[in-house]
Short mmCIF file of C-alpha atoms in Angstrom, two decimals:
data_model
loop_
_atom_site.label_atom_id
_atom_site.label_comp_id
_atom_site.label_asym_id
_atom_site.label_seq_id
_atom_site.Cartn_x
_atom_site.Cartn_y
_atom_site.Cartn_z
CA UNK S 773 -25.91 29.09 -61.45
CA UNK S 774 -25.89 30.29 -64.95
CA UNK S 775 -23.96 28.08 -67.23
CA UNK S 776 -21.27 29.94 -68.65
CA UNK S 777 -20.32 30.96 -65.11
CA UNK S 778 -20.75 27.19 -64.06
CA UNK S 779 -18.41 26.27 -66.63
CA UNK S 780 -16.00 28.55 -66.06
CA UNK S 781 -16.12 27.74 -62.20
CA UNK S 782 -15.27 23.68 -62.88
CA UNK S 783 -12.41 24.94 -65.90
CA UNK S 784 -10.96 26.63 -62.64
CA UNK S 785 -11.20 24.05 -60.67
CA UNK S 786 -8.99 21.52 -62.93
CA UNK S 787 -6.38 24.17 -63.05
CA UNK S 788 -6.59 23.78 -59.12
CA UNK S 789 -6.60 20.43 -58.65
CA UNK S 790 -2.77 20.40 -60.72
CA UNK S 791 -1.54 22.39 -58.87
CA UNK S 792 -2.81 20.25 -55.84
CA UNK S 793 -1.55 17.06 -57.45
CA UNK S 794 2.00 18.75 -57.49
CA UNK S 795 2.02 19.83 -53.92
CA UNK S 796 4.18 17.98 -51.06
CA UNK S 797 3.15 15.36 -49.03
CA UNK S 798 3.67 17.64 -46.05
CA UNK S 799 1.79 20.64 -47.77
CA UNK S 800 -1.52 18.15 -47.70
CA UNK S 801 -0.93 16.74 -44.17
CA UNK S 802 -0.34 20.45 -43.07
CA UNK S 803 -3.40 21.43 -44.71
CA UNK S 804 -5.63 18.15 -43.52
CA UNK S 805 -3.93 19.15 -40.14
CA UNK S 806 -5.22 22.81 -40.02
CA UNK S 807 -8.99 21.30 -41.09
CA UNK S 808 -8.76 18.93 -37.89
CA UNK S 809 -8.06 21.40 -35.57
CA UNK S 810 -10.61 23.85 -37.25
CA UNK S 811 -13.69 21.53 -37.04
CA UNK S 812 -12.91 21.18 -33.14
CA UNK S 813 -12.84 25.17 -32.53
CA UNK S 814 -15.92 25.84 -34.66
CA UNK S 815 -17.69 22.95 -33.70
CA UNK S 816 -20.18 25.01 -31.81
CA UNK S 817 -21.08 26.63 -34.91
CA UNK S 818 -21.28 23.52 -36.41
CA UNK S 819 -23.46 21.51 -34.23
CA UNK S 820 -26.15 24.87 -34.58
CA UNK S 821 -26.28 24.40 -38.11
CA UNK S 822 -26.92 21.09 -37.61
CA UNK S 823 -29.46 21.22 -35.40
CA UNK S 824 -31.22 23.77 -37.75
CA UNK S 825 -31.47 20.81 -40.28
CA UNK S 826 -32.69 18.34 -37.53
CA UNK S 827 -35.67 20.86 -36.69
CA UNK S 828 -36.63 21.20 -40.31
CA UNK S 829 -36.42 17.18 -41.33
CA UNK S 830 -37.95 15.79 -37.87
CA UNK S 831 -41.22 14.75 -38.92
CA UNK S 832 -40.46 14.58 -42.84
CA UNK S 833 -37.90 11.56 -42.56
CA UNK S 834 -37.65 8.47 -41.14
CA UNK S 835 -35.41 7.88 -38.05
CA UNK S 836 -33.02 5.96 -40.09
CA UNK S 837 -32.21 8.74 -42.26
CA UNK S 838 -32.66 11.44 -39.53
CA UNK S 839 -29.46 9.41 -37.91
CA UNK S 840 -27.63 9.99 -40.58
CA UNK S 841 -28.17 13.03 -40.72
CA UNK S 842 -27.59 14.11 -37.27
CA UNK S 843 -23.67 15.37 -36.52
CA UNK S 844 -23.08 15.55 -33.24
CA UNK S 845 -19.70 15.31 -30.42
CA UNK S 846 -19.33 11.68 -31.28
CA UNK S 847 -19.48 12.29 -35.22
CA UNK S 848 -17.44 15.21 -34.76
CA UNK S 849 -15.08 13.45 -33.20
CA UNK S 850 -15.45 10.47 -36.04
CA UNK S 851 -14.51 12.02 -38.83
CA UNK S 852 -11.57 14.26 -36.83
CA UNK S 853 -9.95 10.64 -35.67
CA UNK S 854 -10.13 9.77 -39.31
CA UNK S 855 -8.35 12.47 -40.28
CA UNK S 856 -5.51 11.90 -38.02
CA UNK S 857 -5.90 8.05 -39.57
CA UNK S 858 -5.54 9.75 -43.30
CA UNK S 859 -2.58 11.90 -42.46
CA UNK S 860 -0.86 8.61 -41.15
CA UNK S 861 -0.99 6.56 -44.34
CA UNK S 862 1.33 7.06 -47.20
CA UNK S 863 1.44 9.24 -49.90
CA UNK S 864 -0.42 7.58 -52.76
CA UNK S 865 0.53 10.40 -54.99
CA UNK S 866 3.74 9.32 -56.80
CA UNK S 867 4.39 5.31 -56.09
CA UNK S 868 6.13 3.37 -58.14
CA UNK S 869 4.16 0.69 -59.20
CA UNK S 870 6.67 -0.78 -62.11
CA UNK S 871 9.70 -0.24 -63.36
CA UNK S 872 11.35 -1.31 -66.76
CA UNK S 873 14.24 -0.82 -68.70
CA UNK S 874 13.66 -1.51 -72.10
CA UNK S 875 16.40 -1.38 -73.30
CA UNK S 876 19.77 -0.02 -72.00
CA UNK S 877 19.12 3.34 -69.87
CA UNK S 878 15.73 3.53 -71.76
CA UNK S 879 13.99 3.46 -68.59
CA UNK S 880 9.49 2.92 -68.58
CA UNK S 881 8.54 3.94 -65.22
CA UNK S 882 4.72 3.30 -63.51
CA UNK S 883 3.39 6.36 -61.23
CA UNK S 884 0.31 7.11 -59.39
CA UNK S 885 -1.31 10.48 -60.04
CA UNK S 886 -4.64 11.51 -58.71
CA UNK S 887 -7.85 10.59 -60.93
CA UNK S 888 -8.36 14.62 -61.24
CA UNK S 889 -11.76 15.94 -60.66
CA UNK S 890 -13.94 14.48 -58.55
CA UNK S 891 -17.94 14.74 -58.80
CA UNK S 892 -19.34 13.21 -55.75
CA UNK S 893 -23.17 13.16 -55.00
CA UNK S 894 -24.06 11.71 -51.66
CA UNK S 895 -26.72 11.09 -49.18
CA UNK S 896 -28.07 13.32 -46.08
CA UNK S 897 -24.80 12.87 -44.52
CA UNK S 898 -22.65 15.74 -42.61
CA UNK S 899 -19.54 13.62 -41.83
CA UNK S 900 -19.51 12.21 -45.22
CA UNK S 901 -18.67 15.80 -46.58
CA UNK S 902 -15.64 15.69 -44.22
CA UNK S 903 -14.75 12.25 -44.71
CA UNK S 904 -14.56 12.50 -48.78
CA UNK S 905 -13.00 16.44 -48.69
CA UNK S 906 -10.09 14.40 -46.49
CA UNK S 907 -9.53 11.83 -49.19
CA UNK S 908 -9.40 14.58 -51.48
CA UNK S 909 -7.36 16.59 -50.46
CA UNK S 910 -4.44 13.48 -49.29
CA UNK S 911 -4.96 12.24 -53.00
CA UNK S 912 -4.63 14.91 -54.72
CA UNK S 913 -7.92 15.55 -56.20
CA UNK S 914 -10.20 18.47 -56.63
CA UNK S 915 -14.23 17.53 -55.65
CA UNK S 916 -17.50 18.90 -56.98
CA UNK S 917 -19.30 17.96 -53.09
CA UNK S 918 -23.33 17.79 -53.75
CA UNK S 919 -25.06 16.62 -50.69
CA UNK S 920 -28.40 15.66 -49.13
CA UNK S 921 -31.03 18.68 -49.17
CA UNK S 922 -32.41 17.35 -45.58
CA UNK S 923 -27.97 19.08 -44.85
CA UNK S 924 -27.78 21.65 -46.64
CA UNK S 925 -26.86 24.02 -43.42
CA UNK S 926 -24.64 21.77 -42.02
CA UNK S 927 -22.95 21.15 -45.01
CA UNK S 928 -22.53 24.88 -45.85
CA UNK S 929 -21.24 24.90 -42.17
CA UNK S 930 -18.60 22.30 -42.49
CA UNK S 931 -18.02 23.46 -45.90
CA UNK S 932 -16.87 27.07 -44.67
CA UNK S 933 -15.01 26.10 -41.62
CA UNK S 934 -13.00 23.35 -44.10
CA UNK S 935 -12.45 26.39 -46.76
CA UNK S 936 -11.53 28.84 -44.22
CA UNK S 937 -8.77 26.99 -42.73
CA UNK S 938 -7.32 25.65 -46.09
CA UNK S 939 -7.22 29.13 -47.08
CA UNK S 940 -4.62 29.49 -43.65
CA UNK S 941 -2.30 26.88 -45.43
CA UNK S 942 -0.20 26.94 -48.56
CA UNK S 943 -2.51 25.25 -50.59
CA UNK S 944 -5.97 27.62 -50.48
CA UNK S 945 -9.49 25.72 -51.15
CA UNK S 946 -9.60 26.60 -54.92
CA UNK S 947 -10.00 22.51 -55.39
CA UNK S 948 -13.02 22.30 -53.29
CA UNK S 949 -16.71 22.99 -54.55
CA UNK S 950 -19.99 22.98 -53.25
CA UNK S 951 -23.24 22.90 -55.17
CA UNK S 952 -26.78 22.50 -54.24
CA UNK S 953 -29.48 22.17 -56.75
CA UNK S 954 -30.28 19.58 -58.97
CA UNK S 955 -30.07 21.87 -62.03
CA UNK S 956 -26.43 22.16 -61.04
CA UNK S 957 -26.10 18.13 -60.72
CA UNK S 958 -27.52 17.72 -64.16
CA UNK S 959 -25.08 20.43 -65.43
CA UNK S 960 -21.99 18.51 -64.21
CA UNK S 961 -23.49 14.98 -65.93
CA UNK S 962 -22.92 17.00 -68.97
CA UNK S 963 -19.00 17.94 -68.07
CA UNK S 964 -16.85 15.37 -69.34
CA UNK S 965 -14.46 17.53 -70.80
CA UNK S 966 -13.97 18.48 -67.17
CA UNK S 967 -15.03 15.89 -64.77
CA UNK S 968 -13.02 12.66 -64.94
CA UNK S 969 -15.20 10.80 -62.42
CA UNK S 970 -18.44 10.86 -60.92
CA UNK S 971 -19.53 8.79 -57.01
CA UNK S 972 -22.77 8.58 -56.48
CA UNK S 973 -24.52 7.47 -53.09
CA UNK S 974 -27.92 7.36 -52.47
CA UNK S 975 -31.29 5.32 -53.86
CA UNK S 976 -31.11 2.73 -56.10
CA UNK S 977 -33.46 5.35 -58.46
CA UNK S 978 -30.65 7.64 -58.46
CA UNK S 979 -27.63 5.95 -58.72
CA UNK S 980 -29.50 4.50 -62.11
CA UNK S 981 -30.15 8.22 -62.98
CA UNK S 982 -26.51 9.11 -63.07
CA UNK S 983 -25.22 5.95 -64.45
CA UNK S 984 -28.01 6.68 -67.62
CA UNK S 985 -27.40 10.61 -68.06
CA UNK S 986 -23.60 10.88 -68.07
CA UNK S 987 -20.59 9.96 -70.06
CA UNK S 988 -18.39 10.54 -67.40
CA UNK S 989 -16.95 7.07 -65.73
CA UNK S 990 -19.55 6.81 -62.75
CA UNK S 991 -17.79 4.87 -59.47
CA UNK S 992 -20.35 2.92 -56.88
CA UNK S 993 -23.25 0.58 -56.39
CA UNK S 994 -26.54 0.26 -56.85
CA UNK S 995 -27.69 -1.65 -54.40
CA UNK S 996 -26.65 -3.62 -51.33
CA UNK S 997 -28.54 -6.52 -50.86
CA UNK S 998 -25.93 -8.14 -48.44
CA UNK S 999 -26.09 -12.18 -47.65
CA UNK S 1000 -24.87 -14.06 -45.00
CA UNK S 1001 -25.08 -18.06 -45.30
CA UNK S 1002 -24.80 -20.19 -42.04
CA UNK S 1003 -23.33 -23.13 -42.99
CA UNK S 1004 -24.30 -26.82 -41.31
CA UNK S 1005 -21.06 -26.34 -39.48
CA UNK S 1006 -21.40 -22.88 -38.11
CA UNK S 1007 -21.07 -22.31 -34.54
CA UNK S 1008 -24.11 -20.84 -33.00
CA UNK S 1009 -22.08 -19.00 -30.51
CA UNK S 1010 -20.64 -17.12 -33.44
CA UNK S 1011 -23.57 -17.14 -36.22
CA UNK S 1012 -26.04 -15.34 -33.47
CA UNK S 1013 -24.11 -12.18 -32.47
CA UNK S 1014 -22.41 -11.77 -36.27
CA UNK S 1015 -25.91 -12.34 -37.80
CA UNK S 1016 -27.44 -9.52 -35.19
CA UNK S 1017 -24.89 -7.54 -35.62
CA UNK S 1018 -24.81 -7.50 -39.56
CA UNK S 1019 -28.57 -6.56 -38.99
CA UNK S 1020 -29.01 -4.41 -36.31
CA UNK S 1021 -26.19 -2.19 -35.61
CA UNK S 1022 -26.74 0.08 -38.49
CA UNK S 1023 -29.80 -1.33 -40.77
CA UNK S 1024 -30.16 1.64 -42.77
CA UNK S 1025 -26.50 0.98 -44.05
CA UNK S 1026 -25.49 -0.92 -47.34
CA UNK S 1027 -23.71 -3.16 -45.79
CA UNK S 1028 -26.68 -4.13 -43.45
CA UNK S 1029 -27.34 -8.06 -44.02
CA UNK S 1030 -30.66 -8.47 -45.72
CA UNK S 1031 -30.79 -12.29 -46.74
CA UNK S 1032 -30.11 -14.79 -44.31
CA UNK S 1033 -29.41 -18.40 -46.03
CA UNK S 1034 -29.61 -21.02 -43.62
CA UNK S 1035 -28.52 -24.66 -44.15
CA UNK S 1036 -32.04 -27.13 -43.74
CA UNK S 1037 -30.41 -29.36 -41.68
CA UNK S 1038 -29.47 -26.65 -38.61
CA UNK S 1039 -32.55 -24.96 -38.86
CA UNK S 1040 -33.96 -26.02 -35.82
CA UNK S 1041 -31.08 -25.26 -34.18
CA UNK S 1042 -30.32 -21.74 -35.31
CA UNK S 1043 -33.95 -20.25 -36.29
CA UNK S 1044 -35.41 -20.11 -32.59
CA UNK S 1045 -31.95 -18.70 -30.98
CA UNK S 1046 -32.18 -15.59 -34.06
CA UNK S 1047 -35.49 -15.22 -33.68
CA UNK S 1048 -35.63 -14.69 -29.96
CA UNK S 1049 -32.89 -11.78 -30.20
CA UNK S 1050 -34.43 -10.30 -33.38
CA UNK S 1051 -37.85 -10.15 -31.05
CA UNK S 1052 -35.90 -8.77 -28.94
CA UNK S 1053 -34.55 -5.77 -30.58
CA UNK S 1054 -37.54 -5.08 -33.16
CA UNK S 1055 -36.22 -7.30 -36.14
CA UNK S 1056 -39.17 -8.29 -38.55
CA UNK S 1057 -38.32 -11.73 -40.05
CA UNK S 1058 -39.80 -12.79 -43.80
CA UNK S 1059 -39.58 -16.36 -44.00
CA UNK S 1060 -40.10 -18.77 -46.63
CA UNK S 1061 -42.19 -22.33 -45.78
CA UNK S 1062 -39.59 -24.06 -43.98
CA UNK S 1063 -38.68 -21.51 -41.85
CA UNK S 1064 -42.66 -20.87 -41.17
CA UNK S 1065 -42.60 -24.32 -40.24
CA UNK S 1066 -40.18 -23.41 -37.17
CA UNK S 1067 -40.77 -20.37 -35.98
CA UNK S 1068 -43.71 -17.85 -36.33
CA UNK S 1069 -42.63 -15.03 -38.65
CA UNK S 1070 -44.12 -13.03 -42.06
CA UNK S 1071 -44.26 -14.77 -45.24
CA UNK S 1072 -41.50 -14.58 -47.90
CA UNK S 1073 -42.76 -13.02 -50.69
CA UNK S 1074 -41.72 -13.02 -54.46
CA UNK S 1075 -40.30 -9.55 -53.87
CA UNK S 1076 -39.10 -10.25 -50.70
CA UNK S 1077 -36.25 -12.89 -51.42
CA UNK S 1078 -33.64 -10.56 -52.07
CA UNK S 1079 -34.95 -7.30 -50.96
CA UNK S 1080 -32.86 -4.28 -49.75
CA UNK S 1081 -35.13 -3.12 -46.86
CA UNK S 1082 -32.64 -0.57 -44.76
CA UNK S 1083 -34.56 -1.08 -41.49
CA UNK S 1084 -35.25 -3.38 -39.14
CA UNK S 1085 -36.50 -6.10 -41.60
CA UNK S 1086 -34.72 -9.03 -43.13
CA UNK S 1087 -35.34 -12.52 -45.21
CA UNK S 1088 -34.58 -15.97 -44.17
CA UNK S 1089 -34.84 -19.04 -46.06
CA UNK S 1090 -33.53 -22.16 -46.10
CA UNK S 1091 -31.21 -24.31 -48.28
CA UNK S 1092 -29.85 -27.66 -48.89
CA UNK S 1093 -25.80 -26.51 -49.05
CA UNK S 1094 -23.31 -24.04 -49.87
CA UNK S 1095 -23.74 -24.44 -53.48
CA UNK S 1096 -27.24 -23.68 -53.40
CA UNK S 1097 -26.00 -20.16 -51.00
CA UNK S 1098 -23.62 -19.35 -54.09
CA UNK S 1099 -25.99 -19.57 -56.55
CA UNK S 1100 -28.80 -17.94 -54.77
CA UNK S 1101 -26.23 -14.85 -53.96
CA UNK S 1102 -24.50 -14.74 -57.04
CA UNK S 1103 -27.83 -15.13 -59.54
CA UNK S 1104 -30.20 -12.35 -56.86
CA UNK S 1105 -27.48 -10.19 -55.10
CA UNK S 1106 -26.14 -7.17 -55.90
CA UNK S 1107 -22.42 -8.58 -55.36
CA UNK S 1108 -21.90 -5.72 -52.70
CA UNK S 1109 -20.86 -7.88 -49.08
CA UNK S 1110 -22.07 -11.50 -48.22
CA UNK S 1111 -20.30 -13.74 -45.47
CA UNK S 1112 -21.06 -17.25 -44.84
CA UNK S 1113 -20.66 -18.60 -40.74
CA UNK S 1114 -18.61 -21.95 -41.08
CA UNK S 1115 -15.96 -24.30 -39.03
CA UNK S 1116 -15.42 -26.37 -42.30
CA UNK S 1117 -12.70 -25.06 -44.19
CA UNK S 1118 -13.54 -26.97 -47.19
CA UNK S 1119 -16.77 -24.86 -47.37
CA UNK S 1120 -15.15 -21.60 -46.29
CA UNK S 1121 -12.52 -21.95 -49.41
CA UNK S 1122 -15.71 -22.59 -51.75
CA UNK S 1123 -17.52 -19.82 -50.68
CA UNK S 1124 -14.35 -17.33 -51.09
CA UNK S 1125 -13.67 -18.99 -54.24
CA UNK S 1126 -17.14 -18.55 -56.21
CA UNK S 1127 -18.79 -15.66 -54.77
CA UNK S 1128 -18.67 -12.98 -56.71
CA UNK S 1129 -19.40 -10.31 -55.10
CA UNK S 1130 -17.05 -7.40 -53.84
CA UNK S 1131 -16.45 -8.16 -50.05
CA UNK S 1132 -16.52 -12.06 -48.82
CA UNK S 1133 -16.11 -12.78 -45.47
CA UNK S 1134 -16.19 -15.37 -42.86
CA UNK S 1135 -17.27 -15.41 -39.35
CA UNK S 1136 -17.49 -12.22 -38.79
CA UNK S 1137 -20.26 -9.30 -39.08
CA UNK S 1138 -21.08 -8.23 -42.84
CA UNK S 1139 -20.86 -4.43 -41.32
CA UNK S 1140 -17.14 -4.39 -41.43
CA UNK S 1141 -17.41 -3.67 -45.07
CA UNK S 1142 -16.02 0.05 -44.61
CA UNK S 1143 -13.33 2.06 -46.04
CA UNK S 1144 -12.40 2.81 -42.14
CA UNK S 1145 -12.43 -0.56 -40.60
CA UNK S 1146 -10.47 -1.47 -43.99
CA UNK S 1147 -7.40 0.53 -42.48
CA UNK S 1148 -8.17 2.84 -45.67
CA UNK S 1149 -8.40 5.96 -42.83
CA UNK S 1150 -12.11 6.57 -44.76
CA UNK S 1151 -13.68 5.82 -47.47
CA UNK S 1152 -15.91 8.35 -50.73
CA UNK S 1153 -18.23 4.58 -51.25
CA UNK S 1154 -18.31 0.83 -51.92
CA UNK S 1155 -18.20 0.03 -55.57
CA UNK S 1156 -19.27 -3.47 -57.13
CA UNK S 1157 -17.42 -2.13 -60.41
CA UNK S 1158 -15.15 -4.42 -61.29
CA UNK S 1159 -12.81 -1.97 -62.73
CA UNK S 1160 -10.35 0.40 -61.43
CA UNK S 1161 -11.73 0.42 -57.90
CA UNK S 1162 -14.07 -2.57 -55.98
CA UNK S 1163 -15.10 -2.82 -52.27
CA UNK S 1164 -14.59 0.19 -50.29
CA UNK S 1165 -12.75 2.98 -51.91
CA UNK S 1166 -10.40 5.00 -49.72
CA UNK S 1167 -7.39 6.77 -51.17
CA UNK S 1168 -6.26 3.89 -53.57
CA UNK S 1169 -9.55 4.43 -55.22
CA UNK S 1170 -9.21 7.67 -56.06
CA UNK S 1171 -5.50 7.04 -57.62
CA UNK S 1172 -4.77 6.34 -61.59
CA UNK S 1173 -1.52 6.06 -63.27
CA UNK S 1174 0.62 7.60 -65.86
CA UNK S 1175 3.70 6.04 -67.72
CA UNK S 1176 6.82 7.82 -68.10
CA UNK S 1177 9.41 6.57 -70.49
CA UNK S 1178 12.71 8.60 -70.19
CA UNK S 1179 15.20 7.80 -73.37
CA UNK S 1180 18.20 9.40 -75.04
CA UNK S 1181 17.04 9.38 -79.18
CA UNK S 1182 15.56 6.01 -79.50
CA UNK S 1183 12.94 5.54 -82.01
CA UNK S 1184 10.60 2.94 -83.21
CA UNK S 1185 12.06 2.28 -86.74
CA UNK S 1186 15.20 1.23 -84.97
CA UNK S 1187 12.96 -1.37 -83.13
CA UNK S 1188 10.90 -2.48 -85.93
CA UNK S 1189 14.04 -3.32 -88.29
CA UNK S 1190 16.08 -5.30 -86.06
CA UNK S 1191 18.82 -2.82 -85.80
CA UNK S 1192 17.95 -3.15 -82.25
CA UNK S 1193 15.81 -4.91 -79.86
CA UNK S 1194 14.11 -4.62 -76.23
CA UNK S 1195 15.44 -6.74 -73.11
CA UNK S 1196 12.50 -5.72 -70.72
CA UNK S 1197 14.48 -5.93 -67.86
CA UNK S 1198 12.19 -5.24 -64.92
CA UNK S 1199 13.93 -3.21 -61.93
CA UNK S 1200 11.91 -3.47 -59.03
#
């Protein structure tokens, strides 16, 4: 697209997005209403678009990504029942988060407004594109939506059917965008003036990429080199299934486990029991000496100790305690999800308390790191920023603020003299 039409399309686009931001709560449930019911009628449509994509990529991808990319009845119906779960929660546009009188009837009031416009790059993933339009559209924010080439038909596909229905409602699709190239991602890098915040999901390379070649405030992670500890204590009825599960149910995920930290004194408890189900569904283990020592597995190498693999591989290796775990995660992970598998509560509270990382859990499968599971109806990414939005981001993610202050002639030289003075009396 030729620049000074480019420009001219994202200028447009703001203007939008206020006029989104002003809208009822009722206008954007009407309007996220009209896009569920219009994904199930021209689903059919859908699904051949997707197929088309399937065809082309089989062959050129591997499976995990080919997955992803595949948006069939069960996806379909995914990202619909997430809709329904996004129209349930409350408006986010507008809360009160504090309010002050400062002195008396000069009232400083905290509200939530949308961030604004939205650039969001993300992987070979259909539902995505429906998931983060959602979000959008209940927040009040306009979205630049760049996807994975491997979709580009079944994102034009959803794109359309999510366009054509919005147009049906009172609030038209003029805060929705969809680009392609990467001439036209490099061109909104450059739109600051414009573009208040930029999500990027995909590679490590190219989340790097974005962060180096943009002043715009970039929201996500890197990596996700996920941990799970299991502690001397741990249960092995409960460390098995959590620790397949964190691996297996979706390895191509950043929330997958990769590291497995295993307390020395349990390891010849736990490392035959996880090695017989990981045989069992296809797991390749890397293993440092000790665990070589137990059961028959690769070797750990260098590279390998805290390695995001995103298949069917993962690292063990052994330590003396939970301290050890902490450091390990906190000095060689990317401080995305890590869970340790404990009874002692003594060891759970450490863990919580010095892992630094955006999600810590206990007892329970590292995969659960998910704007959905969260209750958050979806989510645009995981972030390991530790400012303005960490974990999963869902629609209190893509919220900011602005202060009003509503007064009746005050001024500051009035303040500064003495003639008068604050009381900060906080009303809710």
């Amino acid at each position: 697209m030729e620049k000074e039409l480019f420009e001219s399309n994202i200028s447009a686009l703001k203007k939008a997005q206020l006029h989104l931001s002003a809208s009822s709560e009722s206008e954007r449930n009407d309007a996220l209403g009209a896009v569920y019911e219009a994904l199930e009628r021209e689903k059919d449509f859908i699904f051949s678009e997707n197929r088309k994509d399937l065809a082309e990529a089989s062959g050129n991808i591997g499976s995990a990504v080919l997955g992803r990319l595949e948006f069939g009845e069960k996806k379909l119906q995914s990202v619909r029942s997430g809709i329904l779960d996004i129209i349930s929660l409350p408006d986010p546009i507008g809360r009160i988060g504090e309010k002050r009188e400062l002195d008396s009837n000069f009232i400083l009031t905290r509200k939530s407004v949308p961030i604004g416009v939205i650039g969001m790059i993300f992987e070979a993933r259909p539902d995505a594109l429906v998931q983060i339009a959602a979000l959008c559209i209940k927040s009040g924010n306009a979205v630049i939506l760049k996807g994975g080439k491997e979709a580009r038909n079944s994102n034009r596909a959803l794109f359309k059917v999510i366009s054509s229905a919005l147009e049906k409602t009172s609030l038209s699709s003029a805060f929705l965008m969809l680009i392609e190239s990467h001439e036209d991602v490099a061109s909104i890098l450059k739109m600051d003036k414009y573009i208040d915040l930029i999500i990027p999901r995909g590679s490590n390379a190219f989340v790097r990429y974005v962060m180096d070649n943009t002043r715009i405030p970039v929201l996500g992670h890197a990596d996700g080199i996920c941990s799970i500890y299991v502690d001397e204590s741990a249960d092995m009825d409960i460390a098995v299934p959590v620790v397949l599960d964190s691996k297996i149910q979706y390895p191509a995920a950043c929330n997958a486990v990769e590291m497995i930290l295993v307390n020395e004194n349990i390891k010849e408890r736990f490392l035959p029991r996880i090695k017989k189900v990981f045989d069992e569904n296809g797991v390749v283990i890397h293993g440092d000496d000790d665990v070589q020592s137990i059961i028959e597995c690769e070797a750990l190498g260098d590279d390998d100790l805290f390695r995001e693999f995103l298949s069917l591989e993962v690292s063990i290796k052994c330590v003396k305690d939970t301290a050890e775990a902490i450091d390990l995660i906190n000095s060689n992970g990317s401080h995305h999800t890590d869970a340790i598998i404990t009874e002692n509560e003594d060891e759970r509270a450490l863990f919580f308390s010095l892992v630094d990382s955006a999600d810590v859990f206990a007892n329970c499968s590292t995969r659960f790191a998910d704007g959905y599971r969260f209750g958050l109806g979806a989510e645009v990414g995981i972030s390991t920023s530790k400012i303005h939005a960490r974990g999963p981001v869902g629609l209190g993610g893509l919220m900011s603020y602005k202060w009003l202050l509503e007064g009746h002639g005050e001024i500051v030289a009035d303040y500064a003299s003495g003639r008068k003075s604050f009381h900060h009396k906080d009303l809710i």
